[in-house]
XYZ file of C-alpha atoms in Angstrom:
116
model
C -42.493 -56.883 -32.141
C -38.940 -57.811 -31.233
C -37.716 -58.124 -27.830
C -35.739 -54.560 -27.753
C -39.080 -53.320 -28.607
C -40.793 -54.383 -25.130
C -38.641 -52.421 -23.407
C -39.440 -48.765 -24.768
C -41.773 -46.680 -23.742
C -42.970 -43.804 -26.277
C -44.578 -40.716 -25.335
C -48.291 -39.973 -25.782
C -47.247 -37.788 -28.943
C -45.251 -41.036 -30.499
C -47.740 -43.420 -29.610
C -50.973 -40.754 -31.529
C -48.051 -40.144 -34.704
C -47.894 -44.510 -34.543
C -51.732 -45.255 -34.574
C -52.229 -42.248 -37.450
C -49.635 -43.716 -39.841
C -52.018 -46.526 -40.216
C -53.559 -43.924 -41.848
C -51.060 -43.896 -44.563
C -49.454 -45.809 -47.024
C -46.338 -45.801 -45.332
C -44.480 -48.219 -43.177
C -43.770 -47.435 -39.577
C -40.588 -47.632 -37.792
C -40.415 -49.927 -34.544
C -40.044 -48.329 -31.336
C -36.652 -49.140 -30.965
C -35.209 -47.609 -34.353
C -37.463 -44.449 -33.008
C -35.699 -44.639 -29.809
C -32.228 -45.420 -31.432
C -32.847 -42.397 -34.066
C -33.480 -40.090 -30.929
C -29.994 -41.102 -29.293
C -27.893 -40.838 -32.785
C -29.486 -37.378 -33.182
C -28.422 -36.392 -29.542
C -24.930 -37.540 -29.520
C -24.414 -35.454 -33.261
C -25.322 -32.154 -31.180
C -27.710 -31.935 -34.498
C -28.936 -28.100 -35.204
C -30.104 -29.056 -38.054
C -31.818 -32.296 -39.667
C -33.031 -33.126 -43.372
C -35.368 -36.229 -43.253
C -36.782 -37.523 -46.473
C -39.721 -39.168 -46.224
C -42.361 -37.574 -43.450
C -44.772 -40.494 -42.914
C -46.986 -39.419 -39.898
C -44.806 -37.856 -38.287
C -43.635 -40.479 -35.831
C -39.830 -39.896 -36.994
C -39.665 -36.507 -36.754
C -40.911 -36.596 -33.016
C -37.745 -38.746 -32.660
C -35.349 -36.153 -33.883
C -36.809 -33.250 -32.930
C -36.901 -35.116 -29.343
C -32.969 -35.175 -29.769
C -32.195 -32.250 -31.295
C -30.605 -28.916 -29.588
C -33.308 -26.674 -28.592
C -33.043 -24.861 -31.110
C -33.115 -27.070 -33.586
C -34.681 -27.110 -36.404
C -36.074 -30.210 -38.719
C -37.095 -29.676 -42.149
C -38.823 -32.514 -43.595
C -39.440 -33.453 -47.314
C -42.048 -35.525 -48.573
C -43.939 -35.835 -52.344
C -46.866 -36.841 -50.542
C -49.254 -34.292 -49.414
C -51.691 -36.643 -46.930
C -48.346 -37.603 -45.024
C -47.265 -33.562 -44.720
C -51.021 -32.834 -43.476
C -50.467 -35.907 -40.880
C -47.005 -34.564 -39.310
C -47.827 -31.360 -39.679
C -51.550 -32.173 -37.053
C -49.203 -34.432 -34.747
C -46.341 -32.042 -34.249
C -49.354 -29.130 -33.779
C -50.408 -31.998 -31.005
C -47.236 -32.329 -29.353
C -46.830 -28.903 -28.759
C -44.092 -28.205 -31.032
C -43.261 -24.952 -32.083
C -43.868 -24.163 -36.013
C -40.053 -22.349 -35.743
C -38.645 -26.184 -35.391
C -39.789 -27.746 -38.157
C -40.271 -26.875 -41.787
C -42.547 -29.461 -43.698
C -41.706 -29.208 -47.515
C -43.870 -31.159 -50.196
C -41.912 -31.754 -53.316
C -39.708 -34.830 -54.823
C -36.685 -35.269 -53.054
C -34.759 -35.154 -55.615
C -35.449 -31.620 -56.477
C -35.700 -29.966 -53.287
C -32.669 -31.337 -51.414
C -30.081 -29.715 -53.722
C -31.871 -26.276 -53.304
C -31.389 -26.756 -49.304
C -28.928 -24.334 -48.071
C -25.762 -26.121 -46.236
């Protein structure tokens, strides 16, 4: 843990999404670049975010946590254990299903099919 990282706090939903990416064979973001990703998202006035790569979730508390309200995230991931993860922590957090569509696919194939 770096020293930036003492000084965040994460919410009980961050902290569940950090503990179930153990889970996973994926590697988890520190608490800072989670709290740094939340800013950036905020100060774009983001309606819309593409994230490749779902992991547990932990990420796309993070932008959904700075995105306009109505906002809406899709992540992509080939992975079908991460989807099932994200998709059980954002359930969790209380977010609605209308902010975040979870597609399971290669990247490669389903970002040029996403409409602008």
């Amino acid at each position: 843990m770096t020293y930036a990282d003492t000084w965040q706090s994460e919410t009980e939903s961050q902290v569940s999404a950090r503990q179930r990416s153990a889970e996973l064979p994926s590697k988890t973001p520190s608490p800072t670049a989670v709290a740094t990703l939340t800013v950036v998202v905020a100060a774009t006035s983001a309606k819309a975010v593409v994230e490749v790569g779902t992991g547990s979730g932990l990420t796309g508390l993070s932008i959904i946590e700075g995105m306009a309200s109505k906002g809406v995230l899709t992540t992509i991931d080939a992975d079908g254990s991460h989807q099932s993860t994200a998709k059980d922590v954002f359930s969790k957090a209380g977010i609605d299903h209308g902010h975040v569509r979870l597609i399971n696919g290669e990247p490669e194939q389903v970002l040029p099919r996403l409409a602008d």
